[in-house]
Amino acid sequence: MHSLLRGKHFITTQEWTVEELEMVFSLAERLKQEFATGQLHDHILRAKTLFMIFFDNSTRTRNSFEAGMTQLGGHAHDLSPDKLQISHGENAKDTAMVLSRFGHGIAIRHCSYGEGNKYIREVAKYSSVPVINMQCDMYHPCQILADYLTIRERFGRNTRGLKLVVSWTSAPKYVRPLSVPQSLILMMPRFGLDVTLAHPPEFELMPEIVAQAKKNAEEAGVKFEIVDDMEYAFKDADIVIPKSWGPLVHTQDKEEGVKLIKKYPKWICDSRMMSLAKKHAIYMHPLPADRGFEVTDEVIDGPQSVVYDEAENRLHVQKALMALVMGGRP
Ligand code: CP
């Protein structure tokens, strides 16, 4: 196992070079192939422990990390603030210092707007073991690793020149974080994809993230555009990732947020919208999807949808990530 990345925190893809991210993808591809042929990986993190702290619910992240640790020969503790003294106000430093003495990695999901990323960074500051971001208010880097692996499987390793659309969709059940679209616009240009971001005016992303995404695109020599028209965005796309997020930069009031989401019911990915993209275009969504609002059943269950491959790839990229940052010397 490569030792270069041992001990490195994974809070954003931005803090990893393209070469470092490539190491994750190539190992993930190998682990995925070997998993499919029944080869065991239980020597890689044997007897090691990952502490997973979930401030928010999860299906894919929790189970892919836990299954991944089991397959690598270690164990993952499924924790939440109510199972820890965090619920009585124990601070990030004390939590980080103590868990670091017991195990080999700390993974955190904390999506509260304005708090999550700060908390993860505070834990990372004091942790002597790698800290993995399982989604915060700003970033969902593990999801984007899985997304890129899925794109690579469909289009091959040379992804330069592919048109990727990240589009807002309406989903009035609850206000979702900005972490997925923000992580997509940051990382995809670095791998040569042209990115079109589409959203109604009240659903802008954090200005500092958009500025960094533009800089990444300039440095990579690819296109990055922001439009307020879903149909225009979908034209000639190779990959579409339509999903909802909240108007959090505009307002953090939940009721006002839901009202704004309800203002744009036509922002749904249906078969007419898919027909604007290229014939071979793939439909992606990190899930959970709000069927009937974000996407029609016809599209998400249709031949262009790769959502279950995308979900499965969470397992393989995270196994690779954990092997690289938590593996090696005991
Ligand atoms: N995509 C994703 O992170 O799913 P969960 O919220 O179920 O973990």
PDB file of C-alpha atoms in Angstrom, residues 131-265:
ATOM      1  CA  VAL A 131     -10.273  12.810   9.770  1.00  0.00           C
ATOM      2  CA  ILE A 132     -12.677  12.055   6.907  1.00  0.00           C
ATOM      3  CA  ASN A 133     -15.535  14.370   5.940  1.00  0.00           C
ATOM      4  CA  MET A 134     -18.663  12.235   5.480  1.00  0.00           C
ATOM      5  CA  GLN A 135     -20.565  15.413   4.396  1.00  0.00           C
ATOM      6  CA  CYS A 136     -20.741  18.844   5.927  1.00  0.00           C
ATOM      7  CA  ASP A 137     -22.561  22.063   5.134  1.00  0.00           C
ATOM      8  CA  MET A 138     -20.011  22.884   2.406  1.00  0.00           C
ATOM      9  CA  TYR A 139     -18.587  19.657   0.967  1.00  0.00           C
ATOM     10  CA  HIS A 140     -19.440  15.996   0.317  1.00  0.00           C
ATOM     11  CA  PRO A 141     -16.069  14.847  -1.027  1.00  0.00           C
ATOM     12  CA  CYS A 142     -16.671  11.076  -0.740  1.00  0.00           C
ATOM     13  CA  GLN A 143     -19.791  11.399  -2.905  1.00  0.00           C
ATOM     14  CA  ILE A 144     -17.845  13.230  -5.583  1.00  0.00           C
ATOM     15  CA  LEU A 145     -15.127  10.541  -5.595  1.00  0.00           C
ATOM     16  CA  ALA A 146     -17.855   7.960  -6.268  1.00  0.00           C
ATOM     17  CA  ASP A 147     -19.394  10.187  -8.939  1.00  0.00           C
ATOM     18  CA  TYR A 148     -16.122  10.563 -10.784  1.00  0.00           C
ATOM     19  CA  LEU A 149     -15.374   6.824 -10.618  1.00  0.00           C
ATOM     20  CA  THR A 150     -18.825   6.211 -12.140  1.00  0.00           C
ATOM     21  CA  ILE A 151     -18.158   8.717 -14.944  1.00  0.00           C
ATOM     22  CA  ARG A 152     -14.794   7.078 -15.653  1.00  0.00           C
ATOM     23  CA  GLU A 153     -16.401   3.659 -15.866  1.00  0.00           C
ATOM     24  CA  ARG A 154     -18.873   4.954 -18.463  1.00  0.00           C
ATOM     25  CA  PHE A 155     -16.646   7.236 -20.528  1.00  0.00           C
ATOM     26  CA  GLY A 156     -13.118   5.939 -19.970  1.00  0.00           C
ATOM     27  CA  ARG A 157     -10.182   7.510 -18.174  1.00  0.00           C
ATOM     28  CA  ASN A 158      -9.883  10.498 -20.484  1.00  0.00           C
ATOM     29  CA  THR A 159     -12.765  12.672 -19.299  1.00  0.00           C
ATOM     30  CA  ARG A 160     -11.485  15.898 -20.892  1.00  0.00           C
ATOM     31  CA  GLY A 161     -14.146  17.708 -22.921  1.00  0.00           C
ATOM     32  CA  LEU A 162     -17.161  15.919 -21.448  1.00  0.00           C
ATOM     33  CA  LYS A 163     -20.030  18.273 -20.609  1.00  0.00           C
ATOM     34  CA  LEU A 164     -21.286  17.832 -17.036  1.00  0.00           C
ATOM     35  CA  VAL A 165     -24.441  19.617 -15.897  1.00  0.00           C
ATOM     36  CA  VAL A 166     -25.047  20.271 -12.215  1.00  0.00           C
ATOM     37  CA  SER A 167     -28.624  21.487 -12.059  1.00  0.00           C
ATOM     38  CA  TRP A 168     -30.828  22.532  -9.196  1.00  0.00           C
ATOM     39  CA  THR A 169     -34.204  20.740  -8.936  1.00  0.00           C
ATOM     40  CA  SER A 170     -37.282  21.459  -6.862  1.00  0.00           C
ATOM     41  CA  ALA A 171     -37.825  19.204  -3.807  1.00  0.00           C
ATOM     42  CA  PRO A 172     -40.040  20.824  -1.196  1.00  0.00           C
ATOM     43  CA  LYS A 173     -39.903  18.112   1.512  1.00  0.00           C
ATOM     44  CA  TYR A 174     -36.867  19.640   3.219  1.00  0.00           C
ATOM     45  CA  VAL A 175     -33.973  22.037   2.663  1.00  0.00           C
ATOM     46  CA  ARG A 176     -30.882  20.123   1.520  1.00  0.00           C
ATOM     47  CA  PRO A 177     -27.255  21.243   1.988  1.00  0.00           C
ATOM     48  CA  LEU A 178     -25.053  22.841  -0.673  1.00  0.00           C
ATOM     49  CA  SER A 179     -22.346  20.233  -0.252  1.00  0.00           C
ATOM     50  CA  VAL A 180     -22.929  18.076  -3.359  1.00  0.00           C
ATOM     51  CA  PRO A 181     -23.150  20.814  -6.030  1.00  0.00           C
ATOM     52  CA  GLN A 182     -20.269  22.710  -4.414  1.00  0.00           C
ATOM     53  CA  SER A 183     -18.024  19.648  -4.363  1.00  0.00           C
ATOM     54  CA  LEU A 184     -18.951  18.799  -7.965  1.00  0.00           C
ATOM     55  CA  ILE A 185     -18.102  22.232  -9.374  1.00  0.00           C
ATOM     56  CA  LEU A 186     -14.820  22.232  -7.464  1.00  0.00           C
ATOM     57  CA  MET A 187     -13.473  18.834  -8.461  1.00  0.00           C
ATOM     58  CA  MET A 188     -14.837  18.000 -11.916  1.00  0.00           C
ATOM     59  CA  PRO A 189     -13.006  20.798 -13.794  1.00  0.00           C
ATOM     60  CA  ARG A 190      -9.716  19.521 -12.344  1.00  0.00           C
ATOM     61  CA  PHE A 191     -10.334  16.264 -14.234  1.00  0.00           C
ATOM     62  CA  GLY A 192     -10.967  18.079 -17.522  1.00  0.00           C
ATOM     63  CA  LEU A 193     -14.761  18.200 -17.563  1.00  0.00           C
ATOM     64  CA  ASP A 194     -16.635  21.282 -18.825  1.00  0.00           C
ATOM     65  CA  VAL A 195     -19.131  22.203 -16.104  1.00  0.00           C
ATOM     66  CA  THR A 196     -22.461  23.992 -16.476  1.00  0.00           C
ATOM     67  CA  LEU A 197     -24.145  24.973 -13.219  1.00  0.00           C
ATOM     68  CA  ALA A 198     -27.873  25.803 -13.500  1.00  0.00           C
ATOM     69  CA  HIS A 199     -30.107  27.215 -10.774  1.00  0.00           C
ATOM     70  CA  PRO A 200     -32.836  29.820 -10.188  1.00  0.00           C
ATOM     71  CA  PRO A 201     -31.497  33.135  -8.861  1.00  0.00           C
ATOM     72  CA  GLU A 202     -32.183  32.467  -5.155  1.00  0.00           C
ATOM     73  CA  PHE A 203     -30.220  29.198  -5.196  1.00  0.00           C
ATOM     74  CA  GLU A 204     -26.720  30.512  -5.697  1.00  0.00           C
ATOM     75  CA  LEU A 205     -23.808  28.627  -4.146  1.00  0.00           C
ATOM     76  CA  MET A 206     -21.284  30.154  -1.714  1.00  0.00           C
ATOM     77  CA  PRO A 207     -19.355  32.897  -3.585  1.00  0.00           C
ATOM     78  CA  GLU A 208     -15.939  31.703  -2.365  1.00  0.00           C
ATOM     79  CA  ILE A 209     -16.652  28.185  -3.673  1.00  0.00           C
ATOM     80  CA  VAL A 210     -17.819  29.503  -7.054  1.00  0.00           C
ATOM     81  CA  ALA A 211     -14.673  31.665  -7.279  1.00  0.00           C
ATOM     82  CA  GLN A 212     -12.472  28.637  -6.523  1.00  0.00           C
ATOM     83  CA  ALA A 213     -14.369  26.518  -9.083  1.00  0.00           C
ATOM     84  CA  LYS A 214     -13.774  29.211 -11.745  1.00  0.00           C
ATOM     85  CA  LYS A 215     -10.075  29.283 -10.851  1.00  0.00           C
ATOM     86  CA  ASN A 216      -9.880  25.477 -11.055  1.00  0.00           C
ATOM     87  CA  ALA A 217     -11.538  25.567 -14.493  1.00  0.00           C
ATOM     88  CA  GLU A 218      -9.169  28.293 -15.743  1.00  0.00           C
ATOM     89  CA  GLU A 219      -6.135  26.379 -14.505  1.00  0.00           C
ATOM     90  CA  ALA A 220      -7.388  23.178 -16.152  1.00  0.00           C
ATOM     91  CA  GLY A 221      -8.286  24.990 -19.392  1.00  0.00           C
ATOM     92  CA  VAL A 222     -11.942  23.898 -19.309  1.00  0.00           C
ATOM     93  CA  LYS A 223     -15.287  25.717 -19.474  1.00  0.00           C
ATOM     94  CA  PHE A 224     -17.307  26.686 -16.404  1.00  0.00           C
ATOM     95  CA  GLU A 225     -20.600  28.521 -16.850  1.00  0.00           C
ATOM     96  CA  ILE A 226     -23.516  29.438 -14.599  1.00  0.00           C
ATOM     97  CA  VAL A 227     -27.009  29.730 -16.118  1.00  0.00           C
ATOM     98  CA  ASP A 228     -30.567  30.121 -14.802  1.00  0.00           C
ATOM     99  CA  ASP A 229     -32.226  27.856 -17.385  1.00  0.00           C
ATOM    100  CA  MET A 230     -32.346  24.069 -16.868  1.00  0.00           C
ATOM    101  CA  GLU A 231     -33.307  23.355 -20.498  1.00  0.00           C
ATOM    102  CA  TYR A 232     -30.449  25.444 -21.883  1.00  0.00           C
ATOM    103  CA  ALA A 233     -28.055  23.704 -19.501  1.00  0.00           C
ATOM    104  CA  PHE A 234     -29.117  20.202 -20.572  1.00  0.00           C
ATOM    105  CA  LYS A 235     -28.433  20.797 -24.273  1.00  0.00           C
ATOM    106  CA  ASP A 236     -25.721  18.418 -25.533  1.00  0.00           C
ATOM    107  CA  ALA A 237     -24.775  17.270 -22.045  1.00  0.00           C
ATOM    108  CA  ASP A 238     -22.861  14.008 -21.565  1.00  0.00           C
ATOM    109  CA  ILE A 239     -23.621  13.770 -17.858  1.00  0.00           C
ATOM    110  CA  VAL A 240     -26.465  15.351 -15.906  1.00  0.00           C
ATOM    111  CA  ILE A 241     -26.612  15.550 -12.116  1.00  0.00           C
ATOM    112  CA  PRO A 242     -29.896  17.303 -11.301  1.00  0.00           C
ATOM    113  CA  LYS A 243     -30.533  17.569  -7.561  1.00  0.00           C
ATOM    114  CA  SER A 244     -32.064  19.864  -5.018  1.00  0.00           C
ATOM    115  CA  TRP A 245     -30.336  22.184  -2.564  1.00  0.00           C
ATOM    116  CA  GLY A 246     -31.596  24.926  -0.300  1.00  0.00           C
ATOM    117  CA  PRO A 247     -31.524  28.702  -0.892  1.00  0.00           C
ATOM    118  CA  LEU A 248     -29.122  28.844   2.054  1.00  0.00           C
ATOM    119  CA  VAL A 249     -26.899  31.661   0.815  1.00  0.00           C
ATOM    120  CA  HIS A 250     -30.090  33.711   0.281  1.00  0.00           C
ATOM    121  CA  THR A 251     -31.974  32.755   3.473  1.00  0.00           C
ATOM    122  CA  GLN A 252     -31.552  30.324   6.329  1.00  0.00           C
ATOM    123  CA  ASP A 253     -35.213  30.582   7.321  1.00  0.00           C
ATOM    124  CA  LYS A 254     -36.645  27.085   6.715  1.00  0.00           C
ATOM    125  CA  GLU A 255     -40.209  28.222   5.906  1.00  0.00           C
ATOM    126  CA  GLU A 256     -39.009  30.853   3.465  1.00  0.00           C
ATOM    127  CA  GLY A 257     -36.619  28.263   1.996  1.00  0.00           C
ATOM    128  CA  VAL A 258     -39.421  25.777   1.313  1.00  0.00           C
ATOM    129  CA  LYS A 259     -41.577  28.587  -0.193  1.00  0.00           C
ATOM    130  CA  LEU A 260     -38.763  29.418  -2.602  1.00  0.00           C
ATOM    131  CA  ILE A 261     -38.281  25.743  -3.520  1.00  0.00           C
ATOM    132  CA  LYS A 262     -42.022  25.506  -4.303  1.00  0.00           C
ATOM    133  CA  LYS A 263     -41.726  28.525  -6.601  1.00  0.00           C
ATOM    134  CA  TYR A 264     -39.933  26.452  -9.276  1.00  0.00           C
ATOM    135  CA  PRO A 265     -41.854  23.144  -9.795  1.00  0.00           C
TER     136      PRO A 265
END
